Each structure stands twice: as structure tokens, then as C-alpha cells.
PDB file of C-alpha atoms in Angstrom:
ATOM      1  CA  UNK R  31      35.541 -18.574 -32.600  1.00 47.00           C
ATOM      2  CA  UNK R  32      37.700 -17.588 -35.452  1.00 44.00           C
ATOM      3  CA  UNK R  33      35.071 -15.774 -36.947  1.00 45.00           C
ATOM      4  CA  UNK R  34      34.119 -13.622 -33.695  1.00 42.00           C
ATOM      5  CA  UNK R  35      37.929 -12.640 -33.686  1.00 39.00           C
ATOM      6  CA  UNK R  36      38.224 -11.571 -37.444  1.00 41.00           C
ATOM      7  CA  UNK R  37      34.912  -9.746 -36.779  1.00 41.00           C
ATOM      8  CA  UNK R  38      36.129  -8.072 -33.907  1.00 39.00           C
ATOM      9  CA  UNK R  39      39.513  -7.002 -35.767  1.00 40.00           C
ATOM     10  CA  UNK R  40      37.507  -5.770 -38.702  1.00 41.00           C
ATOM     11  CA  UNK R  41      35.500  -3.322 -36.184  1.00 40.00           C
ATOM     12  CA  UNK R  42      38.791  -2.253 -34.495  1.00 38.00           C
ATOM     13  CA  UNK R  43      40.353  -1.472 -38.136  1.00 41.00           C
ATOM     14  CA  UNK R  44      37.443   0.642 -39.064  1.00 44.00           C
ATOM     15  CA  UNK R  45      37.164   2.283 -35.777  1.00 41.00           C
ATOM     16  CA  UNK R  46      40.986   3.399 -35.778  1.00 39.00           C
ATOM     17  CA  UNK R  47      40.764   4.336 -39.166  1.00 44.00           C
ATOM     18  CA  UNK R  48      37.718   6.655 -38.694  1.00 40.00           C
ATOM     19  CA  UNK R  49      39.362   8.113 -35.665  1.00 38.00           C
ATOM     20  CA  UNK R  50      42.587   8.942 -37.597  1.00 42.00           C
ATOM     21  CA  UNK R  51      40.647  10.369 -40.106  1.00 47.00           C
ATOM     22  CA  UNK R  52      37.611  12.347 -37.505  1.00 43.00           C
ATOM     23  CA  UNK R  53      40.595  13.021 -35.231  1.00 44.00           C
ATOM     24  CA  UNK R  54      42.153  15.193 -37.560  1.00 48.00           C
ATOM     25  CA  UNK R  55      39.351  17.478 -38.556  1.00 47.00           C
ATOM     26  CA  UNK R  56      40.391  20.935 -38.852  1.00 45.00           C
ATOM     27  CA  UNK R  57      38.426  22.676 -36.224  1.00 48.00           C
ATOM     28  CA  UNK R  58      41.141  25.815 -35.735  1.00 61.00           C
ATOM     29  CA  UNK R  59      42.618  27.550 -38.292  1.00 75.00           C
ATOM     30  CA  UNK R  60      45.022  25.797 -40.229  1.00 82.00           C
ATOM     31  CA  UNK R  61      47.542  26.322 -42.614  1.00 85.00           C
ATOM     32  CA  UNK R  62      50.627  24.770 -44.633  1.00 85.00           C
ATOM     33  CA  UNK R  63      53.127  25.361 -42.305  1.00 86.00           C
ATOM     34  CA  UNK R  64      50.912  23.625 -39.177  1.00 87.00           C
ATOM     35  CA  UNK R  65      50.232  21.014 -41.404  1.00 89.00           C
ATOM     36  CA  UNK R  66      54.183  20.353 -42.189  1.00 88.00           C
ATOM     37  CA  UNK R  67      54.789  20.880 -38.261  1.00 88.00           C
ATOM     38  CA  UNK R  68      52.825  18.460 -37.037  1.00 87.00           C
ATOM     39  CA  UNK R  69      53.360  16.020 -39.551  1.00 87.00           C
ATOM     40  CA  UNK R  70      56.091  13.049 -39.258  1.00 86.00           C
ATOM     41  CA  UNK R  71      59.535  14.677 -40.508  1.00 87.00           C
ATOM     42  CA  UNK R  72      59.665  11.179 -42.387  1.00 91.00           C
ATOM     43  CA  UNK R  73      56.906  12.450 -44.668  1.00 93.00           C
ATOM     44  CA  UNK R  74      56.751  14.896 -47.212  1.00 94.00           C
ATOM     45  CA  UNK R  75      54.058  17.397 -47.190  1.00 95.00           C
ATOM     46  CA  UNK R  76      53.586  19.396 -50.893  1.00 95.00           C
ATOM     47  CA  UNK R  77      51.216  22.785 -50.698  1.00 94.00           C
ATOM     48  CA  UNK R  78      50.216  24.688 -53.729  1.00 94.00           C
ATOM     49  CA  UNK R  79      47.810  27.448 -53.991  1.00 92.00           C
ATOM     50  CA  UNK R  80      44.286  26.784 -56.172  1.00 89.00           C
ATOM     51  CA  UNK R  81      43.184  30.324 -55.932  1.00 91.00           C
ATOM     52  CA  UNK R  82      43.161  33.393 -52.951  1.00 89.00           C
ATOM     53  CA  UNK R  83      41.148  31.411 -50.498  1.00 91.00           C
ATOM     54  CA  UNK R  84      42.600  27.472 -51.382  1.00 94.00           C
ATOM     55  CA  UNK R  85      45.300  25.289 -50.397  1.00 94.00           C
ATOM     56  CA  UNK R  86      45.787  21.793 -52.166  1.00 96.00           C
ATOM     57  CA  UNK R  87      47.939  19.654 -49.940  1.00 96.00           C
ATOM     58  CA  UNK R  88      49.718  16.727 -50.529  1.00 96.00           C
ATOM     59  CA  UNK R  89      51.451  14.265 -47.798  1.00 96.00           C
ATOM     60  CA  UNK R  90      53.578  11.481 -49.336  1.00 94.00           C
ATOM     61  CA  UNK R  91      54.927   8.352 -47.485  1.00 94.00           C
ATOM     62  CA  UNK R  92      58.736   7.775 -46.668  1.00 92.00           C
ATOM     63  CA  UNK R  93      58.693   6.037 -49.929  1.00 90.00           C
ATOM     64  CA  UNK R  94      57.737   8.714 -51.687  1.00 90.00           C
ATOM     65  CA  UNK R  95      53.735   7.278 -52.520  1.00 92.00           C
ATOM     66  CA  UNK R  96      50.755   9.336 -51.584  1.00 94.00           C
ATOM     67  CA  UNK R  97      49.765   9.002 -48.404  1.00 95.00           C
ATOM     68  CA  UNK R  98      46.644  11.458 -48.340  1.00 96.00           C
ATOM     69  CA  UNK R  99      45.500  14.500 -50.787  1.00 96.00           C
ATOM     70  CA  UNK R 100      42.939  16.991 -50.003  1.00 96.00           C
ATOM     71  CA  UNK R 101      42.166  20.947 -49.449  1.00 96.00           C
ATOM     72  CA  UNK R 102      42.163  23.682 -47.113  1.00 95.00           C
ATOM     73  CA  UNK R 103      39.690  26.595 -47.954  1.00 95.00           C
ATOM     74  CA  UNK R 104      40.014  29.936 -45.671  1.00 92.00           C
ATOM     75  CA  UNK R 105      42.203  27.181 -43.428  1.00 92.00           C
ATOM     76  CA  UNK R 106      39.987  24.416 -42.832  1.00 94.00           C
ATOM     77  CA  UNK R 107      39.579  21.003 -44.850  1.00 95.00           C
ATOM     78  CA  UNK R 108      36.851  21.264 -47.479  1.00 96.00           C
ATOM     79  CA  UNK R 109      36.094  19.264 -50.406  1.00 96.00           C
ATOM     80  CA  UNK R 110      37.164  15.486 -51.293  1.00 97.00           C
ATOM     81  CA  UNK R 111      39.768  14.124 -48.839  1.00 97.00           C
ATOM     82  CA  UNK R 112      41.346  11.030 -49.986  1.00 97.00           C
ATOM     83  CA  UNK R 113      43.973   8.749 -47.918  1.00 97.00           C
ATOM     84  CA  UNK R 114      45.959   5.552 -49.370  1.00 97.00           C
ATOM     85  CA  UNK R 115      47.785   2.682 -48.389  1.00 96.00           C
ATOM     86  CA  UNK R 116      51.571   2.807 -49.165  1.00 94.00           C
ATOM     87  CA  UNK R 117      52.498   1.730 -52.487  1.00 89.00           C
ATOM     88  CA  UNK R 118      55.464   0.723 -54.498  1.00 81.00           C
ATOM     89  CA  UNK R 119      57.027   4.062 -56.130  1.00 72.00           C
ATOM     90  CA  UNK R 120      56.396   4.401 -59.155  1.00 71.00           C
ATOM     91  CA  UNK R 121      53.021   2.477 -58.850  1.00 79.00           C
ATOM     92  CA  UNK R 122      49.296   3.674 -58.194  1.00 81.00           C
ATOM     93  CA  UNK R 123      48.608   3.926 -54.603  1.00 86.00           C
ATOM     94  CA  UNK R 124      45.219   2.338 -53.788  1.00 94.00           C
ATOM     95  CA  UNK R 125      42.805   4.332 -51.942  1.00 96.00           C
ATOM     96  CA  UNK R 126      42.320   3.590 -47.956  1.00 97.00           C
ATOM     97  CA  UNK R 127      39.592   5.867 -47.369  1.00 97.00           C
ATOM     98  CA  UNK R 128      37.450   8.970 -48.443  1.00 98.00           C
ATOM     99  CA  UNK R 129      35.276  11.420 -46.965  1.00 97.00           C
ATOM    100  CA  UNK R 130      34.239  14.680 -47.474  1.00 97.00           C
ATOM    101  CA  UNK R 131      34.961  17.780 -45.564  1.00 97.00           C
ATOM    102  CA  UNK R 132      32.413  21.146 -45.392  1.00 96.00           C
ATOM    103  CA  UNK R 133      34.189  24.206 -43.314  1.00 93.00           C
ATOM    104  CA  UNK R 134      36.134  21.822 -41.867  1.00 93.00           C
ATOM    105  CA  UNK R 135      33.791  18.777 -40.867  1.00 95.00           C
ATOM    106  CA  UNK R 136      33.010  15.253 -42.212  1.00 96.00           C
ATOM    107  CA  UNK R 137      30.012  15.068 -44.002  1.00 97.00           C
ATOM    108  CA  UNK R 138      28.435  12.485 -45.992  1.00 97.00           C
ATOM    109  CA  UNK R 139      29.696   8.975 -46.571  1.00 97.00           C
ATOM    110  CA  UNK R 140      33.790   7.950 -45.474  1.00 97.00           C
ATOM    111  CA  UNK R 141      33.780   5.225 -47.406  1.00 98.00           C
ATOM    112  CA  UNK R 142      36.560   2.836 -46.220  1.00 97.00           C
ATOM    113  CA  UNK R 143      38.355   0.415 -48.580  1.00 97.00           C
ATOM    114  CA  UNK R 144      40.738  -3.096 -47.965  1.00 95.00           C
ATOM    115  CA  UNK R 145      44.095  -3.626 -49.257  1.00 93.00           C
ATOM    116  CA  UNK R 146      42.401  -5.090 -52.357  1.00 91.00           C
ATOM    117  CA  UNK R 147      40.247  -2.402 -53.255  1.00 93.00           C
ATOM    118  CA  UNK R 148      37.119  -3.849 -51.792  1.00 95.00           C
ATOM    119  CA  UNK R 149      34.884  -1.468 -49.904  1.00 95.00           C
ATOM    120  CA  UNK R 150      35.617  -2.543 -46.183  1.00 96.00           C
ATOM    121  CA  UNK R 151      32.922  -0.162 -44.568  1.00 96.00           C
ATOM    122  CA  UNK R 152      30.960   3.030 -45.003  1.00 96.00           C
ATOM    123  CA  UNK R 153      30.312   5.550 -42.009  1.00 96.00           C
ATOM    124  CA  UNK R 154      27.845   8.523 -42.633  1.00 96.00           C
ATOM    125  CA  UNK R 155      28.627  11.594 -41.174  1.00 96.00           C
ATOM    126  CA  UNK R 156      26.262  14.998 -40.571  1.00 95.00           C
ATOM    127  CA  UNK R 157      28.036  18.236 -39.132  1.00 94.00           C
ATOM    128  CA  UNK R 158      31.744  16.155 -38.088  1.00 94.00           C
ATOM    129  CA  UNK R 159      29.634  13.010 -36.396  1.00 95.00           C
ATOM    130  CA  UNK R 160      28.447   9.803 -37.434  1.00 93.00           C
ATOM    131  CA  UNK R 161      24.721   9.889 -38.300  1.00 94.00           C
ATOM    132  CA  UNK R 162      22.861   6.749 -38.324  1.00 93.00           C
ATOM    133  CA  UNK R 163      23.852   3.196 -39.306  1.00 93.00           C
ATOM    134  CA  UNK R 164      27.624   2.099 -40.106  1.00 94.00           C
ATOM    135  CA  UNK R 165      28.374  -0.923 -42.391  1.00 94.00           C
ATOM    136  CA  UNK R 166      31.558  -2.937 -42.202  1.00 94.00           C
ATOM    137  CA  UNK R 167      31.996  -5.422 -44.771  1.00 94.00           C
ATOM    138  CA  UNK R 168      34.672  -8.478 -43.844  1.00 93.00           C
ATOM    139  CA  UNK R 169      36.846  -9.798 -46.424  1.00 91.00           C
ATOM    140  CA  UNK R 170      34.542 -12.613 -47.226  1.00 91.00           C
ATOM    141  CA  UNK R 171      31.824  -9.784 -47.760  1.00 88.00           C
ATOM    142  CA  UNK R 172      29.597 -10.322 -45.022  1.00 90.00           C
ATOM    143  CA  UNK R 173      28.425  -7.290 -43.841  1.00 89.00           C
ATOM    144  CA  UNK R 174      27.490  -6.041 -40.172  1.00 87.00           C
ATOM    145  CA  UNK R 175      25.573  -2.999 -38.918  1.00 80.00           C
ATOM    146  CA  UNK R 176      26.343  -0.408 -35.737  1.00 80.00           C
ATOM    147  CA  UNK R 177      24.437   2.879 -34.900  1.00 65.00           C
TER     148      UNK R 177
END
């Protein structure tokens, strides 16, 4: 019975995390300033400018650790995005999940990780949706399937 729960847990975690993640897919237009508007006055939000058409952004955590990192080109997220789980300043903050972003959409693996650094599931995504079969690996590293 324990095992059902844990496994059940597991598939909320990765569902909530993919929806934080697919929820926030720039669809509109965005910029900077949206970004820092909509985000948690508790957080920090950095922008800098890459070239004419690019946007790096940076969010950090209360305390001052990354919280995510990624790009906006001609206002939507392209490129690597990368989120990660709060950290001690001063330390490395370990990675919570990564996907990649083209004109705005997931695409390719989101590769989701544990506290611990051990993959904890991979979703693959074509044009912003999941495409085909989803692994989620439990902390023991058995592995399950979902379409």
C-alpha cells in the first residue's frame, strides 16, 4: 500500500511540475517588465540584453539562489530553460527541471530531476504538448510509463 501511495505522489510531483513549467509558456508577447509584474515581489527578476532581438532573464529565490534562467527572443521563450530547487546562498543550486523552448513552445525532452540530482522523469514534448510516452523514475529507481 505504501508503495501505491509513493507512486501516486511521484506522478502528482511530476504532473505539477510540468504544469508549472507548460503553464507558463509564452504564447503572447512578452517582455521584462511582464515578466517582473507577474512575478512574486519576493523574487528578484535580473534582465540583460544578448543582442537586438534577445533577452536573458534571471529569477532568483527570496534567498537570493536561482530559481530559473532562460531567454526571450522577439518576446517569447526560446532556447534552454532551466529551473532549480532553492539552495543555500552562496552554494550551487541543483537543477529541478529543463526543457527547451522554440518561438515560445516546449519541445523535446523536460527532463525532471529529485532533490538529489537523480533524474525523476522525462516528458517529450512536440509543438508545446507532450508527444508519446512519459517516464517517471521513483527514488528507488523504478521506473513507470504514461502516454
Amino acid at each position: 500500500m505504501n508503495k501505491i501511495i509513493a507512486l501516486t505522489m511521484l506522478v502528482l510531483v511530476m504532473v505539477l511540475s510540468h504544469t508549472a513549467i507548460a503553464g507558463e509558456q509564452a504564447t503572447a508577447y512578452e517582455t521584462c517588465e511582464h515578466i517582473k509584474q507577474k512575478t512574486n515581489s519576493l523574487y528578484t527578476v535580473e534582465c540583460s540584453r544578448q543582442d537586438a532581438v534577445t533577452e536573458v532573464i534571471k529569477i532568483y529565490y527570496p534567498s537570493g539562489s536561482l530559481e530559473s534562467d532562460y531567454k526571450l527572443k522577439d518576446g517569447k521563450r526560446d532556447g534552454e530553460f532551466a529551473s532549480y530547487y532553492e539552495s543555500d546562498l552562496g552554494k550551487e543550486s541543483q537543477v529541478k527541471s529543463e526543457v527547451t523552448f522554440e518561438n515560445g513552445k516546449q519541445e523535446g525532452e523536460q527532463r525532471d530531476y529529485w532533490p538529489t540530482g537523480k533524474l525523476s522523469g522525462v516528458l517529450p514534448f512536440k509543438g508545446g504538448r507532450i508527444h508519446g510516452t512519459s517516464t517517471y523514475i521513483a527514488r528507488d529507481g523504478r521506473k513507470s510509463h504514461s502516454r
